[in-house]
């Protein structure tokens, strides 16, 4: 069933995600704080644009959000021009922002007061996953709400799963980023070690990628890492934002994340080297230069 969708936030992830919704036949109205990006999206996909989140939400029954952080989420949700000023009873909001579990619960409570459903639904797969419609979506909320929008989510994802109450999606995304941080650091150290040992790293990766060391990072990033190319993919600045969220949550629930804290500081080193917009695989630069 085709839906009336508002898509708020047209960054490197949201822009193609909204496009997949439009290409699937849904009626899509977009909002972006930089209107130039929204205009470009309309020209490419022949959808509609609104000048405020409120106006976008007024003409939709499903509102999808994909902005930067907690503050950005509150900015587009609250106030007289915010999404919540434009929603109607029975609408559903799906937030794809990677944010804190706390802000997800905060937004959910505000939505309940308006008889509007809310799902926190951070994604994994990066820019390529968004462009190819191959994202993985982690959700928190009610099962009935998830089923209402699963067909929409399927437009830009290869897999989605409800993991518990509101906030569960964000907690799962924290686990995802914790795993990635350790994996990328391990790959960076292995490549540095191999080069220093005089090995053909391409040949070695061809072997070890067939065994227990295999990972998405190894399969998709080792060649660009060896070539010293870090100008694509998920940026270090955003990874540090995500790791800060995870480390803050760990303090609340009593978890100890020594490796995550260490890699976070390694990413801080990359930022100091001017690599804030480099891909997360740029951890290798700390070991080779």
PDB file of C-alpha atoms in Angstrom:
ATOM      1  CA  UNK A   1       0.000   0.000   0.000  1.00  0.00           C
ATOM      2  CA  UNK A   2       1.428   3.358  -1.003  1.00  0.00           C
ATOM      3  CA  UNK A   3       1.909   5.819   1.843  1.00  0.00           C
ATOM      4  CA  UNK A   4       2.102   9.580   2.188  1.00  0.00           C
ATOM      5  CA  UNK A   5       5.620  10.032   3.512  1.00  0.00           C
ATOM      6  CA  UNK A   6       7.474  13.023   4.910  1.00  0.00           C
ATOM      7  CA  UNK A   7      11.252  12.575   4.900  1.00  0.00           C
ATOM      8  CA  UNK A   8      13.153  15.009   7.126  1.00  0.00           C
ATOM      9  CA  UNK A   9      16.918  15.164   6.642  1.00  0.00           C
ATOM     10  CA  UNK A  10      18.595  14.720   3.253  1.00  0.00           C
ATOM     11  CA  UNK A  11      22.192  14.005   4.147  1.00  0.00           C
ATOM     12  CA  UNK A  12      24.320  11.324   2.526  1.00  0.00           C
ATOM     13  CA  UNK A  13      21.972   8.715   4.009  1.00  0.00           C
ATOM     14  CA  UNK A  14      18.583  10.397   3.908  1.00  0.00           C
ATOM     15  CA  UNK A  15      18.822  11.672   0.332  1.00  0.00           C
ATOM     16  CA  UNK A  16      18.973   8.204  -1.290  1.00  0.00           C
ATOM     17  CA  UNK A  17      16.645   6.662   1.307  1.00  0.00           C
ATOM     18  CA  UNK A  18      13.941   9.172   0.422  1.00  0.00           C
ATOM     19  CA  UNK A  19      14.610   8.466  -3.246  1.00  0.00           C
ATOM     20  CA  UNK A  20      14.012   4.745  -2.770  1.00  0.00           C
ATOM     21  CA  UNK A  21      10.660   5.541  -1.151  1.00  0.00           C
ATOM     22  CA  UNK A  22       9.643   7.701  -4.097  1.00  0.00           C
ATOM     23  CA  UNK A  23      10.816   5.118  -6.618  1.00  0.00           C
ATOM     24  CA  UNK A  24       8.705   2.509  -4.856  1.00  0.00           C
ATOM     25  CA  UNK A  25       5.607   4.559  -5.604  1.00  0.00           C
ATOM     26  CA  UNK A  26       5.079   6.315  -2.303  1.00  0.00           C
ATOM     27  CA  UNK A  27       4.082   9.976  -2.196  1.00  0.00           C
ATOM     28  CA  UNK A  28       7.090  11.721  -0.665  1.00  0.00           C
ATOM     29  CA  UNK A  29       7.512  15.251   0.670  1.00  0.00           C
ATOM     30  CA  UNK A  30      11.009  16.168   1.845  1.00  0.00           C
ATOM     31  CA  UNK A  31      12.441  18.764   4.182  1.00  0.00           C
ATOM     32  CA  UNK A  32      16.077  19.683   4.637  1.00  0.00           C
ATOM     33  CA  UNK A  33      17.503  22.555   6.630  1.00  0.00           C
ATOM     34  CA  UNK A  34      19.547  23.496   3.571  1.00  0.00           C
ATOM     35  CA  UNK A  35      16.794  23.993   0.996  1.00  0.00           C
ATOM     36  CA  UNK A  36      19.245  23.648  -1.900  1.00  0.00           C
ATOM     37  CA  UNK A  37      19.559  19.948  -1.108  1.00  0.00           C
ATOM     38  CA  UNK A  38      15.769  19.533  -1.031  1.00  0.00           C
ATOM     39  CA  UNK A  39      15.451  21.331  -4.356  1.00  0.00           C
ATOM     40  CA  UNK A  40      18.020  19.018  -5.906  1.00  0.00           C
ATOM     41  CA  UNK A  41      16.164  15.981  -4.551  1.00  0.00           C
ATOM     42  CA  UNK A  42      12.865  17.196  -6.024  1.00  0.00           C
ATOM     43  CA  UNK A  43      14.504  17.730  -9.398  1.00  0.00           C
ATOM     44  CA  UNK A  44      15.964  14.231  -9.344  1.00  0.00           C
ATOM     45  CA  UNK A  45      12.997  12.272  -7.998  1.00  0.00           C
ATOM     46  CA  UNK A  46      10.003  14.479  -8.881  1.00  0.00           C
ATOM     47  CA  UNK A  47       8.691  14.540  -5.339  1.00  0.00           C
ATOM     48  CA  UNK A  48       7.626  17.541  -3.289  1.00  0.00           C
ATOM     49  CA  UNK A  49       9.388  19.709  -0.728  1.00  0.00           C
ATOM     50  CA  UNK A  50       8.197  21.600   2.328  1.00  0.00           C
ATOM     51  CA  UNK A  51       9.716  24.678   3.904  1.00  0.00           C
ATOM     52  CA  UNK A  52       9.384  23.411   7.488  1.00  0.00           C
ATOM     53  CA  UNK A  53       9.192  19.995   9.197  1.00  0.00           C
ATOM     54  CA  UNK A  54       5.677  20.936  10.339  1.00  0.00           C
ATOM     55  CA  UNK A  55       4.456  21.454   6.769  1.00  0.00           C
ATOM     56  CA  UNK A  56       6.085  18.204   5.652  1.00  0.00           C
ATOM     57  CA  UNK A  57       4.352  16.273   8.441  1.00  0.00           C
ATOM     58  CA  UNK A  58       0.951  17.845   7.775  1.00  0.00           C
ATOM     59  CA  UNK A  59       0.687  16.081   4.421  1.00  0.00           C
ATOM     60  CA  UNK A  60       1.942  12.679   5.589  1.00  0.00           C
ATOM     61  CA  UNK A  61       0.906   9.706   7.664  1.00  0.00           C
ATOM     62  CA  UNK A  62       4.455   8.299   7.924  1.00  0.00           C
ATOM     63  CA  UNK A  63       7.274  10.657   8.944  1.00  0.00           C
ATOM     64  CA  UNK A  64      10.835   9.452   8.468  1.00  0.00           C
ATOM     65  CA  UNK A  65      13.721  11.304  10.107  1.00  0.00           C
ATOM     66  CA  UNK A  66      17.444  11.042   9.435  1.00  0.00           C
ATOM     67  CA  UNK A  67      19.387  13.895  11.021  1.00  0.00           C
ATOM     68  CA  UNK A  68      22.703  14.222  12.845  1.00  0.00           C
ATOM     69  CA  UNK A  69      22.379  13.878  16.605  1.00  0.00           C
ATOM     70  CA  UNK A  70      20.174  14.429  19.664  1.00  0.00           C
ATOM     71  CA  UNK A  71      20.147  18.207  19.298  1.00  0.00           C
ATOM     72  CA  UNK A  72      19.312  17.996  15.600  1.00  0.00           C
ATOM     73  CA  UNK A  73      16.471  15.604  16.359  1.00  0.00           C
ATOM     74  CA  UNK A  74      14.982  17.927  18.961  1.00  0.00           C
ATOM     75  CA  UNK A  75      15.395  20.830  16.546  1.00  0.00           C
ATOM     76  CA  UNK A  76      13.299  19.250  13.793  1.00  0.00           C
ATOM     77  CA  UNK A  77      10.781  17.646  16.150  1.00  0.00           C
ATOM     78  CA  UNK A  78       9.967  20.467  18.559  1.00  0.00           C
ATOM     79  CA  UNK A  79       8.730  24.046  18.291  1.00  0.00           C
ATOM     80  CA  UNK A  80       6.025  25.697  16.242  1.00  0.00           C
ATOM     81  CA  UNK A  81       7.700  24.639  12.978  1.00  0.00           C
ATOM     82  CA  UNK A  82       8.622  21.142  14.169  1.00  0.00           C
ATOM     83  CA  UNK A  83       7.278  17.753  13.142  1.00  0.00           C
ATOM     84  CA  UNK A  84       5.146  17.420  16.265  1.00  0.00           C
ATOM     85  CA  UNK A  85       3.340  20.639  15.368  1.00  0.00           C
ATOM     86  CA  UNK A  86       2.188  19.048  12.119  1.00  0.00           C
ATOM     87  CA  UNK A  87       1.339  15.454  13.045  1.00  0.00           C
ATOM     88  CA  UNK A  88      -2.171  14.028  13.342  1.00  0.00           C
ATOM     89  CA  UNK A  89      -3.684  11.290  15.460  1.00  0.00           C
ATOM     90  CA  UNK A  90      -2.615   7.916  14.121  1.00  0.00           C
ATOM     91  CA  UNK A  91       0.519   9.113  12.341  1.00  0.00           C
ATOM     92  CA  UNK A  92       3.774   7.216  12.848  1.00  0.00           C
ATOM     93  CA  UNK A  93       7.289   8.624  13.184  1.00  0.00           C
ATOM     94  CA  UNK A  94      10.323   6.488  12.336  1.00  0.00           C
ATOM     95  CA  UNK A  95      13.601   8.030  13.456  1.00  0.00           C
ATOM     96  CA  UNK A  96      16.653   6.775  11.558  1.00  0.00           C
ATOM     97  CA  UNK A  97      19.016   9.162  13.338  1.00  0.00           C
ATOM     98  CA  UNK A  98      21.844   7.567  15.311  1.00  0.00           C
ATOM     99  CA  UNK A  99      21.178   9.204  18.648  1.00  0.00           C
ATOM    100  CA  UNK A 100      20.917   8.342  22.337  1.00  0.00           C
ATOM    101  CA  UNK A 101      18.369   5.927  23.754  1.00  0.00           C
ATOM    102  CA  UNK A 102      17.416   8.744  26.126  1.00  0.00           C
ATOM    103  CA  UNK A 103      16.274  11.099  23.371  1.00  0.00           C
ATOM    104  CA  UNK A 104      14.375   8.258  21.694  1.00  0.00           C
ATOM    105  CA  UNK A 105      12.397   7.673  24.881  1.00  0.00           C
ATOM    106  CA  UNK A 106      11.868  11.426  25.254  1.00  0.00           C
ATOM    107  CA  UNK A 107      10.439  11.726  21.745  1.00  0.00           C
ATOM    108  CA  UNK A 108       8.297   8.635  22.245  1.00  0.00           C
ATOM    109  CA  UNK A 109       6.658  10.113  25.327  1.00  0.00           C
ATOM    110  CA  UNK A 110       5.879  13.344  23.497  1.00  0.00           C
ATOM    111  CA  UNK A 111       4.376  11.355  20.636  1.00  0.00           C
ATOM    112  CA  UNK A 112       2.184   9.348  23.010  1.00  0.00           C
ATOM    113  CA  UNK A 113       0.615  12.564  24.265  1.00  0.00           C
ATOM    114  CA  UNK A 114      -0.449  13.263  20.673  1.00  0.00           C
ATOM    115  CA  UNK A 115      -1.589   9.674  19.962  1.00  0.00           C
ATOM    116  CA  UNK A 116       1.249   9.310  17.465  1.00  0.00           C
ATOM    117  CA  UNK A 117       3.435   6.193  17.220  1.00  0.00           C
ATOM    118  CA  UNK A 118       7.234   6.396  17.426  1.00  0.00           C
ATOM    119  CA  UNK A 119       9.984   3.955  16.450  1.00  0.00           C
ATOM    120  CA  UNK A 120      13.696   4.530  16.909  1.00  0.00           C
ATOM    121  CA  UNK A 121      15.363   2.918  13.913  1.00  0.00           C
ATOM    122  CA  UNK A 122      19.077   3.645  13.407  1.00  0.00           C
ATOM    123  CA  UNK A 123      20.672   2.077  10.351  1.00  0.00           C
ATOM    124  CA  UNK A 124      23.941   0.399   9.423  1.00  0.00           C
ATOM    125  CA  UNK A 125      25.491   0.022   5.993  1.00  0.00           C
ATOM    126  CA  UNK A 126      26.893   3.460   5.321  1.00  0.00           C
ATOM    127  CA  UNK A 127      26.419   5.674   2.298  1.00  0.00           C
ATOM    128  CA  UNK A 128      26.800   2.759  -0.115  1.00  0.00           C
ATOM    129  CA  UNK A 129      24.131   0.811   1.733  1.00  0.00           C
ATOM    130  CA  UNK A 130      21.761   3.764   1.557  1.00  0.00           C
ATOM    131  CA  UNK A 131      22.402   4.348  -2.147  1.00  0.00           C
ATOM    132  CA  UNK A 132      21.926   0.665  -2.986  1.00  0.00           C
ATOM    133  CA  UNK A 133      18.908   0.154  -0.728  1.00  0.00           C
ATOM    134  CA  UNK A 134      20.853  -2.397   1.320  1.00  0.00           C
ATOM    135  CA  UNK A 135      20.748  -0.957   4.839  1.00  0.00           C
ATOM    136  CA  UNK A 136      20.248  -2.912   8.040  1.00  0.00           C
ATOM    137  CA  UNK A 137      17.691  -1.314  10.372  1.00  0.00           C
ATOM    138  CA  UNK A 138      17.565  -1.834  14.158  1.00  0.00           C
ATOM    139  CA  UNK A 139      14.264  -0.827  15.740  1.00  0.00           C
ATOM    140  CA  UNK A 140      12.718  -0.142  19.101  1.00  0.00           C
ATOM    141  CA  UNK A 141       8.993   0.251  19.691  1.00  0.00           C
ATOM    142  CA  UNK A 142       5.717  -1.622  19.373  1.00  0.00           C
ATOM    143  CA  UNK A 143       5.433  -4.608  17.034  1.00  0.00           C
ATOM    144  CA  UNK A 144       2.161  -3.362  15.557  1.00  0.00           C
ATOM    145  CA  UNK A 145       3.797  -0.044  14.678  1.00  0.00           C
ATOM    146  CA  UNK A 146       6.746  -1.804  13.091  1.00  0.00           C
ATOM    147  CA  UNK A 147       4.451  -3.889  10.922  1.00  0.00           C
ATOM    148  CA  UNK A 148       2.640  -0.740   9.762  1.00  0.00           C
ATOM    149  CA  UNK A 149       5.821   0.671   8.267  1.00  0.00           C
ATOM    150  CA  UNK A 150       7.843  -2.418   7.392  1.00  0.00           C
ATOM    151  CA  UNK A 151       6.929  -2.126   3.716  1.00  0.00           C
ATOM    152  CA  UNK A 152       8.303   1.420   3.687  1.00  0.00           C
ATOM    153  CA  UNK A 153      11.483   0.389   5.500  1.00  0.00           C
ATOM    154  CA  UNK A 154      11.935  -2.423   2.994  1.00  0.00           C
ATOM    155  CA  UNK A 155      12.340   0.218   0.262  1.00  0.00           C
ATOM    156  CA  UNK A 156      15.864   1.023   1.445  1.00  0.00           C
ATOM    157  CA  UNK A 157      16.894  -1.953   3.566  1.00  0.00           C
ATOM    158  CA  UNK A 158      17.944  -5.559   3.097  1.00  0.00           C
ATOM    159  CA  UNK A 159      17.059  -6.479   6.692  1.00  0.00           C
ATOM    160  CA  UNK A 160      15.213  -4.925   9.603  1.00  0.00           C
ATOM    161  CA  UNK A 161      14.290  -6.239  13.016  1.00  0.00           C
ATOM    162  CA  UNK A 162      12.394  -5.024  16.056  1.00  0.00           C
ATOM    163  CA  UNK A 163      14.570  -5.549  19.132  1.00  0.00           C
ATOM    164  CA  UNK A 164      12.408  -4.373  22.025  1.00  0.00           C
ATOM    165  CA  UNK A 165      10.839  -1.246  23.441  1.00  0.00           C
ATOM    166  CA  UNK A 166      11.683   2.270  22.319  1.00  0.00           C
ATOM    167  CA  UNK A 167      15.406   2.880  22.762  1.00  0.00           C
ATOM    168  CA  UNK A 168      16.362  -0.683  21.842  1.00  0.00           C
ATOM    169  CA  UNK A 169      17.251   0.310  18.301  1.00  0.00           C
ATOM    170  CA  UNK A 170      19.686   2.934  19.530  1.00  0.00           C
ATOM    171  CA  UNK A 171      21.238   0.529  22.033  1.00  0.00           C
ATOM    172  CA  UNK A 172      21.720  -2.028  19.255  1.00  0.00           C
ATOM    173  CA  UNK A 173      23.393   0.616  17.077  1.00  0.00           C
ATOM    174  CA  UNK A 174      25.788   1.314  19.946  1.00  0.00           C
ATOM    175  CA  UNK A 175      26.719  -2.374  19.953  1.00  0.00           C
ATOM    176  CA  UNK A 176      27.211  -2.161  16.190  1.00  0.00           C
ATOM    177  CA  UNK A 177      29.627   0.757  16.475  1.00  0.00           C
ATOM    178  CA  UNK A 178      31.508  -0.871  19.367  1.00  0.00           C
ATOM    179  CA  UNK A 179      32.091  -3.929  17.172  1.00  0.00           C
ATOM    180  CA  UNK A 180      33.183  -1.846  14.187  1.00  0.00           C
ATOM    181  CA  UNK A 181      35.667   0.215  16.210  1.00  0.00           C
ATOM    182  CA  UNK A 182      37.539  -2.844  17.410  1.00  0.00           C
ATOM    183  CA  UNK A 183      37.410  -4.550  14.023  1.00  0.00           C
ATOM    184  CA  UNK A 184      38.813  -1.580  12.102  1.00  0.00           C
ATOM    185  CA  UNK A 185      41.621  -1.096  14.616  1.00  0.00           C
ATOM    186  CA  UNK A 186      42.528  -4.767  14.375  1.00  0.00           C
ATOM    187  CA  UNK A 187      42.567  -4.619  10.582  1.00  0.00           C
ATOM    188  CA  UNK A 188      44.710  -1.459  10.641  1.00  0.00           C
ATOM    189  CA  UNK A 189      47.239  -3.096  12.965  1.00  0.00           C
ATOM    190  CA  UNK A 190      47.351  -6.266  10.852  1.00  0.00           C
ATOM    191  CA  UNK A 191      48.000  -4.326   7.633  1.00  0.00           C
ATOM    192  CA  UNK A 192      50.685  -2.231   9.299  1.00  0.00           C
ATOM    193  CA  UNK A 193      52.316  -5.371  10.686  1.00  0.00           C
ATOM    194  CA  UNK A 194      52.192  -7.099   7.310  1.00  0.00           C
ATOM    195  CA  UNK A 195      53.787  -4.184   5.478  1.00  0.00           C
ATOM    196  CA  UNK A 196      56.549  -3.898   8.085  1.00  0.00           C
ATOM    197  CA  UNK A 197      57.183  -7.640   7.794  1.00  0.00           C
ATOM    198  CA  UNK A 198      57.602  -7.345   4.034  1.00  0.00           C
ATOM    199  CA  UNK A 199      54.552  -9.441   3.177  1.00  0.00           C
ATOM    200  CA  UNK A 200      52.298  -9.055   0.157  1.00  0.00           C
ATOM    201  CA  UNK A 201      49.257  -7.860   2.086  1.00  0.00           C
ATOM    202  CA  UNK A 202      46.923  -8.439  -0.854  1.00  0.00           C
ATOM    203  CA  UNK A 203      47.950 -12.080  -0.966  1.00  0.00           C
ATOM    204  CA  UNK A 204      47.679 -12.451   2.796  1.00  0.00           C
ATOM    205  CA  UNK A 205      44.204 -10.909   2.912  1.00  0.00           C
ATOM    206  CA  UNK A 206      43.151 -13.225   0.095  1.00  0.00           C
ATOM    207  CA  UNK A 207      44.003 -16.106   2.417  1.00  0.00           C
ATOM    208  CA  UNK A 208      42.868 -14.910   5.836  1.00  0.00           C
ATOM    209  CA  UNK A 209      39.614 -13.424   4.522  1.00  0.00           C
ATOM    210  CA  UNK A 210      38.553 -17.022   3.853  1.00  0.00           C
ATOM    211  CA  UNK A 211      38.944 -17.906   7.519  1.00  0.00           C
ATOM    212  CA  UNK A 212      37.977 -16.725  10.990  1.00  0.00           C
ATOM    213  CA  UNK A 213      39.487 -13.250  10.510  1.00  0.00           C
ATOM    214  CA  UNK A 214      37.017 -12.380   7.772  1.00  0.00           C
ATOM    215  CA  UNK A 215      34.903  -9.238   8.250  1.00  0.00           C
ATOM    216  CA  UNK A 216      32.988  -6.718   6.193  1.00  0.00           C
ATOM    217  CA  UNK A 217      35.725  -4.186   6.898  1.00  0.00           C
ATOM    218  CA  UNK A 218      38.387  -6.563   5.601  1.00  0.00           C
ATOM    219  CA  UNK A 219      36.456  -7.395   2.445  1.00  0.00           C
ATOM    220  CA  UNK A 220      35.500  -3.812   1.621  1.00  0.00           C
ATOM    221  CA  UNK A 221      38.252  -1.604   3.016  1.00  0.00           C
ATOM    222  CA  UNK A 222      41.646  -3.300   2.972  1.00  0.00           C
ATOM    223  CA  UNK A 223      42.521  -2.295  -0.614  1.00  0.00           C
ATOM    224  CA  UNK A 224      41.630   1.366  -0.084  1.00  0.00           C
ATOM    225  CA  UNK A 225      43.511   1.333   3.225  1.00  0.00           C
ATOM    226  CA  UNK A 226      46.655  -0.023   1.560  1.00  0.00           C
ATOM    227  CA  UNK A 227      46.266   2.615  -1.167  1.00  0.00           C
ATOM    228  CA  UNK A 228      45.986   5.372   1.431  1.00  0.00           C
ATOM    229  CA  UNK A 229      42.521   6.373   0.245  1.00  0.00           C
ATOM    230  CA  UNK A 230      40.157   7.483   2.979  1.00  0.00           C
ATOM    231  CA  UNK A 231      37.872   9.951   1.236  1.00  0.00           C
ATOM    232  CA  UNK A 232      34.664   7.914   1.247  1.00  0.00           C
ATOM    233  CA  UNK A 233      32.382   6.067   3.625  1.00  0.00           C
ATOM    234  CA  UNK A 234      31.499   6.850   7.232  1.00  0.00           C
ATOM    235  CA  UNK A 235      33.429   9.846   8.545  1.00  0.00           C
ATOM    236  CA  UNK A 236      35.620   9.858  11.654  1.00  0.00           C
ATOM    237  CA  UNK A 237      33.690  12.850  13.064  1.00  0.00           C
ATOM    238  CA  UNK A 238      30.463  10.848  12.963  1.00  0.00           C
ATOM    239  CA  UNK A 239      32.104   7.751  14.409  1.00  0.00           C
ATOM    240  CA  UNK A 240      33.369   9.741  17.376  1.00  0.00           C
ATOM    241  CA  UNK A 241      29.852  11.073  17.898  1.00  0.00           C
ATOM    242  CA  UNK A 242      28.511   7.525  17.924  1.00  0.00           C
ATOM    243  CA  UNK A 243      31.233   6.205  20.220  1.00  0.00           C
ATOM    244  CA  UNK A 244      30.605   9.068  22.646  1.00  0.00           C
ATOM    245  CA  UNK A 245      26.952   7.989  22.813  1.00  0.00           C
ATOM    246  CA  UNK A 246      27.999   4.396  23.478  1.00  0.00           C
ATOM    247  CA  UNK A 247      30.534   5.338  26.135  1.00  0.00           C
ATOM    248  CA  UNK A 248      28.004   7.568  27.892  1.00  0.00           C
ATOM    249  CA  UNK A 249      25.427   4.776  27.889  1.00  0.00           C
ATOM    250  CA  UNK A 250      28.037   2.363  29.237  1.00  0.00           C
ATOM    251  CA  UNK A 251      28.542   4.574  32.267  1.00  0.00           C
ATOM    252  CA  UNK A 252      24.810   4.445  32.937  1.00  0.00           C
ATOM    253  CA  UNK A 253      24.434   0.666  32.686  1.00  0.00           C
ATOM    254  CA  UNK A 254      27.717  -0.276  34.343  1.00  0.00           C
ATOM    255  CA  UNK A 255      29.471  -1.629  31.254  1.00  0.00           C
ATOM    256  CA  UNK A 256      33.237  -1.472  30.834  1.00  0.00           C
ATOM    257  CA  UNK A 257      34.401  -0.633  27.313  1.00  0.00           C
ATOM    258  CA  UNK A 258      38.197  -0.305  27.473  1.00  0.00           C
ATOM    259  CA  UNK A 259      38.827  -1.113  23.809  1.00  0.00           C
ATOM    260  CA  UNK A 260      36.097   1.249  22.617  1.00  0.00           C
ATOM    261  CA  UNK A 261      37.494   4.071  24.775  1.00  0.00           C
ATOM    262  CA  UNK A 262      40.987   3.450  23.420  1.00  0.00           C
ATOM    263  CA  UNK A 263      39.912   3.408  19.764  1.00  0.00           C
ATOM    264  CA  UNK A 264      37.863   6.556  20.372  1.00  0.00           C
ATOM    265  CA  UNK A 265      41.096   8.284  21.400  1.00  0.00           C
ATOM    266  CA  UNK A 266      42.814   6.908  18.312  1.00  0.00           C
ATOM    267  CA  UNK A 267      40.082   8.543  16.247  1.00  0.00           C
ATOM    268  CA  UNK A 268      40.756  11.765  18.157  1.00  0.00           C
ATOM    269  CA  UNK A 269      44.359  11.483  16.938  1.00  0.00           C
ATOM    270  CA  UNK A 270      43.090  11.143  13.355  1.00  0.00           C
ATOM    271  CA  UNK A 271      40.998  14.277  13.814  1.00  0.00           C
ATOM    272  CA  UNK A 272      44.080  16.175  15.005  1.00  0.00           C
ATOM    273  CA  UNK A 273      45.799  15.116  11.782  1.00  0.00           C
ATOM    274  CA  UNK A 274      43.003  16.775   9.810  1.00  0.00           C
ATOM    275  CA  UNK A 275      41.121  13.557   9.166  1.00  0.00           C
ATOM    276  CA  UNK A 276      37.743  14.360  10.645  1.00  0.00           C
ATOM    277  CA  UNK A 277      36.046  13.751   7.305  1.00  0.00           C
ATOM    278  CA  UNK A 278      38.166  10.755   6.396  1.00  0.00           C
ATOM    279  CA  UNK A 279      36.620   7.310   6.363  1.00  0.00           C
ATOM    280  CA  UNK A 280      36.816   5.364   9.632  1.00  0.00           C
ATOM    281  CA  UNK A 281      39.407   3.027   8.114  1.00  0.00           C
ATOM    282  CA  UNK A 282      41.857   5.956   8.359  1.00  0.00           C
ATOM    283  CA  UNK A 283      42.958   4.511  11.710  1.00  0.00           C
ATOM    284  CA  UNK A 284      45.781   3.044   9.620  1.00  0.00           C
ATOM    285  CA  UNK A 285      47.292   6.518   9.182  1.00  0.00           C
ATOM    286  CA  UNK A 286      48.307   6.556  12.852  1.00  0.00           C
ATOM    287  CA  UNK A 287      50.457   3.470  12.268  1.00  0.00           C
ATOM    288  CA  UNK A 288      52.085   4.205   8.927  1.00  0.00           C
ATOM    289  CA  UNK A 289      52.951   7.919   8.935  1.00  0.00           C
TER     290      UNK A 289
END
